PDB file of N, CA and C in Angstrom:
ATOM      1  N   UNK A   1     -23.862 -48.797 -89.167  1.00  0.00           N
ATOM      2  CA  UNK A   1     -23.950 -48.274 -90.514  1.00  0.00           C
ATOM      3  C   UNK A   1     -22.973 -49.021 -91.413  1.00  0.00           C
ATOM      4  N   UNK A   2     -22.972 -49.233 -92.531  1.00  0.00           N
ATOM      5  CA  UNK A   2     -22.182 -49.415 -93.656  1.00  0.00           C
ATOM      6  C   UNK A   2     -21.048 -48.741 -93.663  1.00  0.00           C
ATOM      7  N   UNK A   3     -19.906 -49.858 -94.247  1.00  0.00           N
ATOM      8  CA  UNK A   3     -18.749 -49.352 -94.542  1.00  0.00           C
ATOM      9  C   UNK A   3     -18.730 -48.054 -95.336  1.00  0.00           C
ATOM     10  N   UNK A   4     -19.488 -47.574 -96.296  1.00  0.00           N
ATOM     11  CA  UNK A   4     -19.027 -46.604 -97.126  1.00  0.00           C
ATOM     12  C   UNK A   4     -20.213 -45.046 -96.501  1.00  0.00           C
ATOM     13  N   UNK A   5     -20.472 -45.549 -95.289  1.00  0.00           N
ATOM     14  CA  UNK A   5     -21.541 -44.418 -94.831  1.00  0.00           C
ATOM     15  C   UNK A   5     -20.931 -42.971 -94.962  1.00  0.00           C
ATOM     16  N   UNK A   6     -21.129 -41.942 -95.407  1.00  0.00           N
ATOM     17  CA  UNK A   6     -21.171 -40.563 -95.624  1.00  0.00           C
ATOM     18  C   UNK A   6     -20.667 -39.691 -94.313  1.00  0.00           C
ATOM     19  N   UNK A   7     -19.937 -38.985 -94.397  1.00  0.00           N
ATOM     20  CA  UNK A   7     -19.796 -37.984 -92.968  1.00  0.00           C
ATOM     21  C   UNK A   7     -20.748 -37.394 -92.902  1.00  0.00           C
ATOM     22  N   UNK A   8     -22.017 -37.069 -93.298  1.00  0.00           N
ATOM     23  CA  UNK A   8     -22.643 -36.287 -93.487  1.00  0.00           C
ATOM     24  C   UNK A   8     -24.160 -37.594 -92.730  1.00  0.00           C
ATOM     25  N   UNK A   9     -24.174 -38.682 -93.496  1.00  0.00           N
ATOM     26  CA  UNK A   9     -24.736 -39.388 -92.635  1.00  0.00           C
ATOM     27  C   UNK A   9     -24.495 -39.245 -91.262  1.00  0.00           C
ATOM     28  N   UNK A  10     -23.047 -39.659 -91.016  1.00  0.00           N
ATOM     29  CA  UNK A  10     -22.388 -39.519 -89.724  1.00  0.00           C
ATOM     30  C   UNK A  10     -22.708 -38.948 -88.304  1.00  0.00           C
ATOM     31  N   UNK A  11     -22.940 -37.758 -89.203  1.00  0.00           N
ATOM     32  CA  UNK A  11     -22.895 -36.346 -88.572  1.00  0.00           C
ATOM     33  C   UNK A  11     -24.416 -36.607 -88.190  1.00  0.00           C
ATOM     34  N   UNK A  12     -25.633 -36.979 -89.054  1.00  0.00           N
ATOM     35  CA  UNK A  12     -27.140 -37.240 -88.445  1.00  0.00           C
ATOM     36  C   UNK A  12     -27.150 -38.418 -87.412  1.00  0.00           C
ATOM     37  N   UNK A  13     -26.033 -39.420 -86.887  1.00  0.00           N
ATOM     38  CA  UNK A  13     -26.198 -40.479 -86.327  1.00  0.00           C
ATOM     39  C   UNK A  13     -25.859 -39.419 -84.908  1.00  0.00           C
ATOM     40  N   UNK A  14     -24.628 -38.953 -84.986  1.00  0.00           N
ATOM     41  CA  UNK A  14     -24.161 -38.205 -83.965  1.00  0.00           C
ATOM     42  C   UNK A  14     -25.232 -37.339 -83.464  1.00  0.00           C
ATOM     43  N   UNK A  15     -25.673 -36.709 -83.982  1.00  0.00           N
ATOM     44  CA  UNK A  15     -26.746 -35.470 -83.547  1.00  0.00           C
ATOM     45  C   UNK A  15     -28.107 -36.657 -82.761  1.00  0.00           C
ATOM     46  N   UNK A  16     -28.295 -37.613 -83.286  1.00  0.00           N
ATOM     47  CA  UNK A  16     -29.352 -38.517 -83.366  1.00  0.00           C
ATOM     48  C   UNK A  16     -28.954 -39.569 -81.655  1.00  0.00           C
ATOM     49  N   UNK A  17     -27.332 -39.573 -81.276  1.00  0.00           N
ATOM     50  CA  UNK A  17     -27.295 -40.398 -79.933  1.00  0.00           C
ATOM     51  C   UNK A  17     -27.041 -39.302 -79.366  1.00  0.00           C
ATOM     52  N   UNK A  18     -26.332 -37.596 -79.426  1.00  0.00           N
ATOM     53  CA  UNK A  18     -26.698 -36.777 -78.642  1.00  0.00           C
ATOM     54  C   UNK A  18     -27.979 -36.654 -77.964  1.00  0.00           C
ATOM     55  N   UNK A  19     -29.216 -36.191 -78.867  1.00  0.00           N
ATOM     56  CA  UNK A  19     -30.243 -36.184 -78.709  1.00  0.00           C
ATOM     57  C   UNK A  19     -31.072 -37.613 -77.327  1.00  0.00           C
ATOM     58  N   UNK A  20     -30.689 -38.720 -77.915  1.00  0.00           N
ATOM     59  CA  UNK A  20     -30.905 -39.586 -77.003  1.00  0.00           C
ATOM     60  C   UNK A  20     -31.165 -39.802 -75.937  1.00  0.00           C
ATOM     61  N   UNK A  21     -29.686 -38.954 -75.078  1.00  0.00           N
ATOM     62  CA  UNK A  21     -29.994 -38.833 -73.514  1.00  0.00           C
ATOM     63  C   UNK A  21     -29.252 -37.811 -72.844  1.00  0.00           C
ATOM     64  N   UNK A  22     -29.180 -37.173 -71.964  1.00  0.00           N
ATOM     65  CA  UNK A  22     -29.008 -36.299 -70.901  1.00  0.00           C
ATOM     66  C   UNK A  22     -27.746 -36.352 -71.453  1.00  0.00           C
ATOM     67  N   UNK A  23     -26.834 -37.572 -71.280  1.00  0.00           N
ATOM     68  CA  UNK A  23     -25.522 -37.550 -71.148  1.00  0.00           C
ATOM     69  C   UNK A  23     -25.063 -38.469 -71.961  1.00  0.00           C
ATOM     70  N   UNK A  24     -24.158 -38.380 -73.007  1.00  0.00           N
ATOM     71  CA  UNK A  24     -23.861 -39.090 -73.346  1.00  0.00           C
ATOM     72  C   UNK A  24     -22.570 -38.718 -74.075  1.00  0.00           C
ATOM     73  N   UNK A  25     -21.598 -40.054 -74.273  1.00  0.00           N
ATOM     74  CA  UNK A  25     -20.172 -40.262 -74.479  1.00  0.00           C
ATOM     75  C   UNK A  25     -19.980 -41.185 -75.615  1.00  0.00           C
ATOM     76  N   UNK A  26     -18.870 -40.485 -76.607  1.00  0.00           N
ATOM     77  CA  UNK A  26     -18.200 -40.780 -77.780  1.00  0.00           C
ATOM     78  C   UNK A  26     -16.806 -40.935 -77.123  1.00  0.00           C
ATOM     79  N   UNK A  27     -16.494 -42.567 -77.038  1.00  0.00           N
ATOM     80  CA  UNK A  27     -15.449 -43.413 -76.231  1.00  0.00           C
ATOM     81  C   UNK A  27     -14.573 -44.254 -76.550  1.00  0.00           C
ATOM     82  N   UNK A  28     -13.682 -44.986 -76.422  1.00  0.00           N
ATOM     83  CA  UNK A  28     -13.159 -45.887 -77.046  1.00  0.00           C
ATOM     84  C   UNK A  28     -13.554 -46.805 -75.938  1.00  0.00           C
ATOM     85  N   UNK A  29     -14.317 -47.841 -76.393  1.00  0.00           N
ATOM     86  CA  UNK A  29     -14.959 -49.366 -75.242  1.00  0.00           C
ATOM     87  C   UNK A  29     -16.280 -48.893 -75.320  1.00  0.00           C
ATOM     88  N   UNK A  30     -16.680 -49.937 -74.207  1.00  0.00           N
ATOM     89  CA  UNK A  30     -17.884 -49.624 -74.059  1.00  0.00           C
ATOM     90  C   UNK A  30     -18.068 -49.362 -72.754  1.00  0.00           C
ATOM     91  N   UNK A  31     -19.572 -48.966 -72.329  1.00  0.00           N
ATOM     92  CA  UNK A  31     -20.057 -48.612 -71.026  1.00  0.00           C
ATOM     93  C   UNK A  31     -19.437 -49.141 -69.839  1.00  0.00           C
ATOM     94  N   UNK A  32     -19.426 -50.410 -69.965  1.00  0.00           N
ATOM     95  CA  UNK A  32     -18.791 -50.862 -68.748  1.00  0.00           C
ATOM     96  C   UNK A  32     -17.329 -51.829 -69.045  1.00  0.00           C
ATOM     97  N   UNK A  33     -16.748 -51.373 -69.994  1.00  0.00           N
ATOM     98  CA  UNK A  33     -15.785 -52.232 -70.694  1.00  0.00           C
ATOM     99  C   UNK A  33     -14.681 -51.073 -71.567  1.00  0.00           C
ATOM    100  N   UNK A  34     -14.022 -49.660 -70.847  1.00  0.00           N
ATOM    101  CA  UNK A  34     -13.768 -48.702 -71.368  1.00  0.00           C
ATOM    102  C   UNK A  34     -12.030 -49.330 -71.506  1.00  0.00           C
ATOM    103  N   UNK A  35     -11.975 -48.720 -73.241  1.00  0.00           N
ATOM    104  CA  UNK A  35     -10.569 -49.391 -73.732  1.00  0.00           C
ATOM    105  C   UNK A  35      -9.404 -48.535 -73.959  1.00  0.00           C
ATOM    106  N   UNK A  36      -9.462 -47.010 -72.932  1.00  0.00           N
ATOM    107  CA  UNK A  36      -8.194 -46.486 -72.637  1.00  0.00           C
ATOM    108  C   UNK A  36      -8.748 -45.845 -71.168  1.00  0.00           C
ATOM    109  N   UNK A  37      -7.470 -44.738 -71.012  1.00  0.00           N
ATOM    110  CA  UNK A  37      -7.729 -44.722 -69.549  1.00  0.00           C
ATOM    111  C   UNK A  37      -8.822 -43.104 -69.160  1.00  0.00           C
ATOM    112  N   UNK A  38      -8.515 -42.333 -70.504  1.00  0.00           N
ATOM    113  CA  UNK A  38      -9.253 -41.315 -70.070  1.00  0.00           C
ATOM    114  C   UNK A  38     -10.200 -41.911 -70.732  1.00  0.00           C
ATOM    115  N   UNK A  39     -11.130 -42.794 -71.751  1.00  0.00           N
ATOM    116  CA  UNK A  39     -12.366 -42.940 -71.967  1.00  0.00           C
ATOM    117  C   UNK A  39     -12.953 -43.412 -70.086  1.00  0.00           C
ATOM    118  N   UNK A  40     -12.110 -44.486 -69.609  1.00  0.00           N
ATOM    119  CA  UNK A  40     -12.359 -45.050 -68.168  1.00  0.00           C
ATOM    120  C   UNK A  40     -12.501 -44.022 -67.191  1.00  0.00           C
ATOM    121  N   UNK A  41     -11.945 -42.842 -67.029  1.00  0.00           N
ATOM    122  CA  UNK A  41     -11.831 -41.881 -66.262  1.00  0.00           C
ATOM    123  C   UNK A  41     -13.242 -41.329 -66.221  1.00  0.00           C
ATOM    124  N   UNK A  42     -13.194 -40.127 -67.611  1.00  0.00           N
ATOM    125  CA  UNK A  42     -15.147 -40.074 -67.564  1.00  0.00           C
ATOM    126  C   UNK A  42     -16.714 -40.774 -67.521  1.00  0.00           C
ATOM    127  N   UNK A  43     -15.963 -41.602 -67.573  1.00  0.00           N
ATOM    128  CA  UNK A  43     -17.248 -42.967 -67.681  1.00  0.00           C
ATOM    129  C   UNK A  43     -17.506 -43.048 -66.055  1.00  0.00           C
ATOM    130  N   UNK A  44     -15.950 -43.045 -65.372  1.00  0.00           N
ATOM    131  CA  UNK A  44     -16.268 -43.703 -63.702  1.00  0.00           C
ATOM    132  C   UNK A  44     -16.648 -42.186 -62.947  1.00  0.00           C
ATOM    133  N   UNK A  45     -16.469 -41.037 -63.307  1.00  0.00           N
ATOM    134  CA  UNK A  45     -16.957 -40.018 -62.893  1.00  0.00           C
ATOM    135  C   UNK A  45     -18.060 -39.660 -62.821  1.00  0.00           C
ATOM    136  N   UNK A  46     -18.678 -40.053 -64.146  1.00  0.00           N
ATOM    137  CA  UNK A  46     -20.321 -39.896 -64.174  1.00  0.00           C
ATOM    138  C   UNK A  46     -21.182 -41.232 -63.071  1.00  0.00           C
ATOM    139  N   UNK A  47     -20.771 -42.622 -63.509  1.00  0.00           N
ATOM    140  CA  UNK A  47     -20.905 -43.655 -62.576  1.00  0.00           C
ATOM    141  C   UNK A  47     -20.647 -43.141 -60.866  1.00  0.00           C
ATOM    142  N   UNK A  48     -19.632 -42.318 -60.356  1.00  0.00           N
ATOM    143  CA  UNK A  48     -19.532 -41.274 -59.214  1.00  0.00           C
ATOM    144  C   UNK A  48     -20.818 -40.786 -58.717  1.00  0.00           C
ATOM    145  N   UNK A  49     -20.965 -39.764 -60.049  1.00  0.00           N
ATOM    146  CA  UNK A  49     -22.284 -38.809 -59.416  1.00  0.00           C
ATOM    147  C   UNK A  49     -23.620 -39.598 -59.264  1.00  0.00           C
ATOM    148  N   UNK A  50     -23.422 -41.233 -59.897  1.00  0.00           N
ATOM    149  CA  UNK A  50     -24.833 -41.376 -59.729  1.00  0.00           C
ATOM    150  C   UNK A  50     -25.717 -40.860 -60.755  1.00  0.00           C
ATOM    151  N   UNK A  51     -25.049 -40.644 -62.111  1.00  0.00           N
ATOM    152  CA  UNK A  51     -25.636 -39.860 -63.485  1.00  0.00           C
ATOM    153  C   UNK A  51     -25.576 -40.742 -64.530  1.00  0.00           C
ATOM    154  N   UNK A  52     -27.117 -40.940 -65.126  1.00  0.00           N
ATOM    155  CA  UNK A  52     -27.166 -42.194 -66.404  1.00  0.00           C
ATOM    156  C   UNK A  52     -26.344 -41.619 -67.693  1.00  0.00           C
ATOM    157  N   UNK A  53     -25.360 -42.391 -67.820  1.00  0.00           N
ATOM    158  CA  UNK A  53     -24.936 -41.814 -69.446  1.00  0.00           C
ATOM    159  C   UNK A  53     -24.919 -43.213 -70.290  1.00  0.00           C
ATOM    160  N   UNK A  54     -24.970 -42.453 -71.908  1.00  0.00           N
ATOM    161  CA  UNK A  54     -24.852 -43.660 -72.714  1.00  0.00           C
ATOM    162  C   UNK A  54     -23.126 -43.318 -73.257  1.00  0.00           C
ATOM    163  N   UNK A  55     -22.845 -44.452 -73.764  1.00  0.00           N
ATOM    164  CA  UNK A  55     -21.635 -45.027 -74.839  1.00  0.00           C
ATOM    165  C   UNK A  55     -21.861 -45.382 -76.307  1.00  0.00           C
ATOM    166  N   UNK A  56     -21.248 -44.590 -77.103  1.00  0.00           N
ATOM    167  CA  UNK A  56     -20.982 -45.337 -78.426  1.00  0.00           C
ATOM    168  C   UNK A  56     -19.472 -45.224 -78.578  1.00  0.00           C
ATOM    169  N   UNK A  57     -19.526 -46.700 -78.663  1.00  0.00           N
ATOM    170  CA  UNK A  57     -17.925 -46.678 -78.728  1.00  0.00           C
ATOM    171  C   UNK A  57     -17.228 -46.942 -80.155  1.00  0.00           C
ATOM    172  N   UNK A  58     -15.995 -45.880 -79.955  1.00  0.00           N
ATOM    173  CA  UNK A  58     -15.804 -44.985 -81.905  1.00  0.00           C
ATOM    174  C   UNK A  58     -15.229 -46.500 -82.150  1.00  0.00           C
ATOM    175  N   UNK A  59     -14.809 -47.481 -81.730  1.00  0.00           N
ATOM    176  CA  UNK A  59     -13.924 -48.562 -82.245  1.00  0.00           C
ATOM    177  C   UNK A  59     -14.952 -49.516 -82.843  1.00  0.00           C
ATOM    178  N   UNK A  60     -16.426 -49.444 -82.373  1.00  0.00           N
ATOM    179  CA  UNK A  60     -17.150 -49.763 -83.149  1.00  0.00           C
ATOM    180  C   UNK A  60     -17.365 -50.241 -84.781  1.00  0.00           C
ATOM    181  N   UNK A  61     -17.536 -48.288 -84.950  1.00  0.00           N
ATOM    182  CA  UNK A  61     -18.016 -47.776 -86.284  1.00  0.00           C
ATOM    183  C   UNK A  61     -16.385 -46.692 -86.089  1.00  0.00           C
ATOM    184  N   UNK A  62     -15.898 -47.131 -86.514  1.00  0.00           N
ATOM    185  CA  UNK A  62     -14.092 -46.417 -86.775  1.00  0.00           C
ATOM    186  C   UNK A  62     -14.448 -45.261 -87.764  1.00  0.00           C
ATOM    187  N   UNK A  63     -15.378 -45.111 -88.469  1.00  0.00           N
ATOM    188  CA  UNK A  63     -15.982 -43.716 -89.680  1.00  0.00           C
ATOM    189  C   UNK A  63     -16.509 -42.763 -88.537  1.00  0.00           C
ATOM    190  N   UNK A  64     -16.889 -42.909 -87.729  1.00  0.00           N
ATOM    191  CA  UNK A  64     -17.969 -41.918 -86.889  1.00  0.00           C
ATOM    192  C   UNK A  64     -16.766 -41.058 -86.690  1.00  0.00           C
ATOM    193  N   UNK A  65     -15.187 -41.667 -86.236  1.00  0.00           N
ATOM    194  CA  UNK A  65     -14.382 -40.652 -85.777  1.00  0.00           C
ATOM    195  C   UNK A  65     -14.026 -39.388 -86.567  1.00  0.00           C
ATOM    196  N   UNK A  66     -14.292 -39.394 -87.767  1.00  0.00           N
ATOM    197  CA  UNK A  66     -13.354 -38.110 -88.638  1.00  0.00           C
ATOM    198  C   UNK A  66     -15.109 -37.045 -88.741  1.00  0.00           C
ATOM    199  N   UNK A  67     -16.139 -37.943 -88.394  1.00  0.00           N
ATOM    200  CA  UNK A  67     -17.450 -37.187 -88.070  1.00  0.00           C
ATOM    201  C   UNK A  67     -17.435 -36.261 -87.195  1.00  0.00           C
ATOM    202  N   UNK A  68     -17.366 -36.930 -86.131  1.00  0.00           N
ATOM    203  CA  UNK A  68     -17.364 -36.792 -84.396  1.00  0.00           C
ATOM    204  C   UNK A  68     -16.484 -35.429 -84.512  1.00  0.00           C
ATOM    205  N   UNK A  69     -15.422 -35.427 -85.291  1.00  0.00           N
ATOM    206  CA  UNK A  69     -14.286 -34.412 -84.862  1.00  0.00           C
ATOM    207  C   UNK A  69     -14.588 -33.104 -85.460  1.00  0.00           C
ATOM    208  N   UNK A  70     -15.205 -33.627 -87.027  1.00  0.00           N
ATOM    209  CA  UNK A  70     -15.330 -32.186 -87.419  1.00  0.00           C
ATOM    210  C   UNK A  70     -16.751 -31.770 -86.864  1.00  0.00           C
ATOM    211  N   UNK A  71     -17.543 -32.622 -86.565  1.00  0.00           N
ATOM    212  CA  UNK A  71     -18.812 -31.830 -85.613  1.00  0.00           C
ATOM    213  C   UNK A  71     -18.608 -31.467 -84.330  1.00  0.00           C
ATOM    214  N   UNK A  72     -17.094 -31.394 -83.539  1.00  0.00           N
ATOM    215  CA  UNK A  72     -16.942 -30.887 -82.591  1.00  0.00           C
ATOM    216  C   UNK A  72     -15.724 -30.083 -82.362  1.00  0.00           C
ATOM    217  N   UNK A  73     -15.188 -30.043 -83.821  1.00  0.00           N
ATOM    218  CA  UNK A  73     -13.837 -29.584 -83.932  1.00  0.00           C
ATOM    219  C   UNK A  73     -13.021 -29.690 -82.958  1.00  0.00           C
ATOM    220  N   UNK A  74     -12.987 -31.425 -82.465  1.00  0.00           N
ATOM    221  CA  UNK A  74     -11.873 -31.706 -81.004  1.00  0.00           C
ATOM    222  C   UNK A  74     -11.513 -33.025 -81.874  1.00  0.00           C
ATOM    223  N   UNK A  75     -10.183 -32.818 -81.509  1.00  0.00           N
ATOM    224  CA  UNK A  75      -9.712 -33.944 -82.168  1.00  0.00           C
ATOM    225  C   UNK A  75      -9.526 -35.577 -81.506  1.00  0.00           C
ATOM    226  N   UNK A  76      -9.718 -35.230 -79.873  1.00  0.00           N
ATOM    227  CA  UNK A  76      -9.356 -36.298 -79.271  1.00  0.00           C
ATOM    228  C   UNK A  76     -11.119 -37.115 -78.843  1.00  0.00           C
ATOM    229  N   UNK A  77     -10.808 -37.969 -78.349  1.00  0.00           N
ATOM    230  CA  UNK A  77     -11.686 -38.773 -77.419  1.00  0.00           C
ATOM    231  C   UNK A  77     -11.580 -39.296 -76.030  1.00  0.00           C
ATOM    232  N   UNK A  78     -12.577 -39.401 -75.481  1.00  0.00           N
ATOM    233  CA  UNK A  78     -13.967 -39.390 -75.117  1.00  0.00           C
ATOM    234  C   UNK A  78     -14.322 -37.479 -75.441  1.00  0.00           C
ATOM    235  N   UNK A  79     -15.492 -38.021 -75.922  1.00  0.00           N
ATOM    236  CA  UNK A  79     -16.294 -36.471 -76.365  1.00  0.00           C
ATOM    237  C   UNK A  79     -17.520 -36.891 -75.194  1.00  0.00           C
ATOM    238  N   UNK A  80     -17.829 -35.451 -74.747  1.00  0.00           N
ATOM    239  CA  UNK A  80     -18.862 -35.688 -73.484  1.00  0.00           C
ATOM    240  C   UNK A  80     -19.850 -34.726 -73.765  1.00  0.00           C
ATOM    241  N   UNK A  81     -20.959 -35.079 -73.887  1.00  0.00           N
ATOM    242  CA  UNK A  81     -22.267 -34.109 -74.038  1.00  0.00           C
ATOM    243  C   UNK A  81     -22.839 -33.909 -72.995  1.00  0.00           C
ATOM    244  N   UNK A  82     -23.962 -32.951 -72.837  1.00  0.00           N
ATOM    245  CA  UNK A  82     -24.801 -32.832 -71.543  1.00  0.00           C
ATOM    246  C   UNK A  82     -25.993 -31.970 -72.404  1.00  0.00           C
ATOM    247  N   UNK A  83     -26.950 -32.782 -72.363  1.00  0.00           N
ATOM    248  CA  UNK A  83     -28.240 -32.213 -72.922  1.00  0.00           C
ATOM    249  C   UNK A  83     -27.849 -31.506 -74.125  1.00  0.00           C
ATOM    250  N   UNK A  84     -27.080 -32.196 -74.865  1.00  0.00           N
ATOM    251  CA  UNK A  84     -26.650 -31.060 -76.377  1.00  0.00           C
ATOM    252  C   UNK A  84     -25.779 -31.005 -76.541  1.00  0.00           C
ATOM    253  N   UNK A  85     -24.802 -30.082 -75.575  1.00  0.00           N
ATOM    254  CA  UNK A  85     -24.236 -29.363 -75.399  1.00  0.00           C
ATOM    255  C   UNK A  85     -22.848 -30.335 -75.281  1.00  0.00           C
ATOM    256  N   UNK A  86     -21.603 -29.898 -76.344  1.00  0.00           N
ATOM    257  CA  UNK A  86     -20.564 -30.601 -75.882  1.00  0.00           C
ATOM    258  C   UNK A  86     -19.733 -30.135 -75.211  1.00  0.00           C
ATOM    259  N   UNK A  87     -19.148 -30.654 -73.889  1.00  0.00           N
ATOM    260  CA  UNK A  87     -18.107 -30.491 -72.996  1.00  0.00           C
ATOM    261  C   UNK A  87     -16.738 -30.289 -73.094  1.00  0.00           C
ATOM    262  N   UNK A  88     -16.246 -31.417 -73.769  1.00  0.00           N
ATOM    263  CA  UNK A  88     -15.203 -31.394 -73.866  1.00  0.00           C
ATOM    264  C   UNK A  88     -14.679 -32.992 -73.666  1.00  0.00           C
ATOM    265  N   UNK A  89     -13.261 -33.193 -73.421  1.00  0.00           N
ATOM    266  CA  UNK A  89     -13.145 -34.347 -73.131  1.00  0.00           C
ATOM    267  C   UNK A  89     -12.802 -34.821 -72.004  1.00  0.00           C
ATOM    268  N   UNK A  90     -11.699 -35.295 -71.120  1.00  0.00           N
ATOM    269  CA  UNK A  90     -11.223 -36.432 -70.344  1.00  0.00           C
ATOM    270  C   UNK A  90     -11.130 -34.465 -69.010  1.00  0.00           C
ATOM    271  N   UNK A  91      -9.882 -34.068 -69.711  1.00  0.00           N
ATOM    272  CA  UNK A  91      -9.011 -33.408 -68.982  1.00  0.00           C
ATOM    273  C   UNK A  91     -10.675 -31.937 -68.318  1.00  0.00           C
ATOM    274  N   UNK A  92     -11.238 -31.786 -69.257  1.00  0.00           N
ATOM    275  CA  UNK A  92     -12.433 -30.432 -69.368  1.00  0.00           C
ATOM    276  C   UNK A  92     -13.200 -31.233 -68.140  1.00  0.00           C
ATOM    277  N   UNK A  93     -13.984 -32.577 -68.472  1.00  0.00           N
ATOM    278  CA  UNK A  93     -14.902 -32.839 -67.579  1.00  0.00           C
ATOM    279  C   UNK A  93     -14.145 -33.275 -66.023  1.00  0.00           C
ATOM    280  N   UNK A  94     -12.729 -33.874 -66.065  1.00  0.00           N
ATOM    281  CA  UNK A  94     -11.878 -33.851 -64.758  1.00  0.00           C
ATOM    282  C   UNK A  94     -12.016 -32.479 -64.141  1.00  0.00           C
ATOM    283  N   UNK A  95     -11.972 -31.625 -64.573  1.00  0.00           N
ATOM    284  CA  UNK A  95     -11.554 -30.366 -64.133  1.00  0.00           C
ATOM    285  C   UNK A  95     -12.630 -29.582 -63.396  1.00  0.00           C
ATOM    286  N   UNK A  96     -14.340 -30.149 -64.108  1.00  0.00           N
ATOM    287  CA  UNK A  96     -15.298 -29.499 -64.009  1.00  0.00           C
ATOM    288  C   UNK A  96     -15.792 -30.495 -62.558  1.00  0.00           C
ATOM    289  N   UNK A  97     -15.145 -31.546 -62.421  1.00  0.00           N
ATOM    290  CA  UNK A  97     -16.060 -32.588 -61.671  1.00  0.00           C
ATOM    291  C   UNK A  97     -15.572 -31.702 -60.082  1.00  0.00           C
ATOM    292  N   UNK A  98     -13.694 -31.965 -60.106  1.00  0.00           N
ATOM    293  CA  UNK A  98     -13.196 -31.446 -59.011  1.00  0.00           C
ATOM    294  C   UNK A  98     -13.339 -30.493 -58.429  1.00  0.00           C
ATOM    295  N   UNK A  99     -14.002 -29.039 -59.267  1.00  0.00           N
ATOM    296  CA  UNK A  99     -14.382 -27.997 -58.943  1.00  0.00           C
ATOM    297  C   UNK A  99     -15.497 -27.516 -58.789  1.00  0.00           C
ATOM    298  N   UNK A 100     -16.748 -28.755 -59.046  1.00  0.00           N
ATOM    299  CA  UNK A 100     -18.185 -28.831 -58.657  1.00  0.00           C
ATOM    300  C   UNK A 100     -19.143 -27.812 -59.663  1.00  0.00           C
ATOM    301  N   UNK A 101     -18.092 -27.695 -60.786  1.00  0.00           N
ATOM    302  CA  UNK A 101     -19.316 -27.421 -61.783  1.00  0.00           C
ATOM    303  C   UNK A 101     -19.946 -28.509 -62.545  1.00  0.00           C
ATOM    304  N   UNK A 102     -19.394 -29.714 -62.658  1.00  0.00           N
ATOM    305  CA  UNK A 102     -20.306 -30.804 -63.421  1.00  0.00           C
ATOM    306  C   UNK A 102     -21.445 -31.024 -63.074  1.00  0.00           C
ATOM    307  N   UNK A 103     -21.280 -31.028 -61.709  1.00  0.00           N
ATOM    308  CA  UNK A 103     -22.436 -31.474 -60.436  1.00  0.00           C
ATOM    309  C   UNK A 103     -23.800 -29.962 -61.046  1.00  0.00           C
ATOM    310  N   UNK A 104     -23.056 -29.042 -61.012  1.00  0.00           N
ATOM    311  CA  UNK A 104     -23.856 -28.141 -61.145  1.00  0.00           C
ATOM    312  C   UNK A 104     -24.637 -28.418 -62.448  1.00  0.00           C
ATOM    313  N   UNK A 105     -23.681 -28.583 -63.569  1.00  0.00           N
ATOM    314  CA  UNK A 105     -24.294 -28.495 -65.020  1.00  0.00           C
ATOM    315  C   UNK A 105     -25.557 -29.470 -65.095  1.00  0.00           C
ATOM    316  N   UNK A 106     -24.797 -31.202 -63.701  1.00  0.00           N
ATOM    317  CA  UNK A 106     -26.145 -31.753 -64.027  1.00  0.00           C
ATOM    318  C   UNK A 106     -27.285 -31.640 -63.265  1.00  0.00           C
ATOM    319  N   UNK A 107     -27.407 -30.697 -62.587  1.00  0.00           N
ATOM    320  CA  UNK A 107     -28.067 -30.592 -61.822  1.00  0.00           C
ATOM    321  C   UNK A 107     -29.232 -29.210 -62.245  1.00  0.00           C
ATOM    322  N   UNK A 108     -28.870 -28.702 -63.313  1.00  0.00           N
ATOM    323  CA  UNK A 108     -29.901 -27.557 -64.022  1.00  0.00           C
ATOM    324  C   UNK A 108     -30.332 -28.384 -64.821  1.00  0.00           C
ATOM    325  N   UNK A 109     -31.413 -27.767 -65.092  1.00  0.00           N
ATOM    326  CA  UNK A 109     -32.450 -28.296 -66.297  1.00  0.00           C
ATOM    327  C   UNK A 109     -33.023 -26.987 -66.852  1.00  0.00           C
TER     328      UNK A 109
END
């Protein structure tokens, strides 16, 4: 998008790579090229289960971030979706993996 793109645009791009796929992550890097350690952490967890996720990485498009936050009212990153639904970030989906609810979450439909 354009430098002067709208939060409000923003906010339809976000809803628009949620929608996309099963799983997907608002990161700093990319998919296989993650540029801190908790974006790297959830990325290699899902890569673990054997679960397709996508990447948009906020260093990209640096506007998506003040989007991203107030459409999830979390201030940090990696933001982790699952069919919609946002998770949480680094420390939420660590927590869910070790205790075998991630597995679970991806495993309902």
């Amino acid at each position: 998008m354009e430098p002067t793109t709208q939060v409000s645009d923003w906010t339809e791009q976000i809803k628009k790579d949620i929608a996309s796929h099963d799983v997907f992550i608002f990161a700093k890097g990319e998919k296989n090229a993650a540029m801190c350690g908790f974006s790297h952490r959830v990325m290699q967890v899902f890569s673990v289960l054997e679960q397709d996720f996508e990447v948009r990485n906020i260093f990209q498009d640096p506007e998506i971030r003040p989007a991203l936050c107030a459409y999830t009212n979390w201030p940090t990153t990696p933001q982790v979706f699952i069919r919609g639904e946002f998770i949480g970030g680094c420390d939420i989906v660590m927590e869910m993996y070790e205790n075998g609810e991630l597995k679970k979450k991806l495993a309902a439909q």
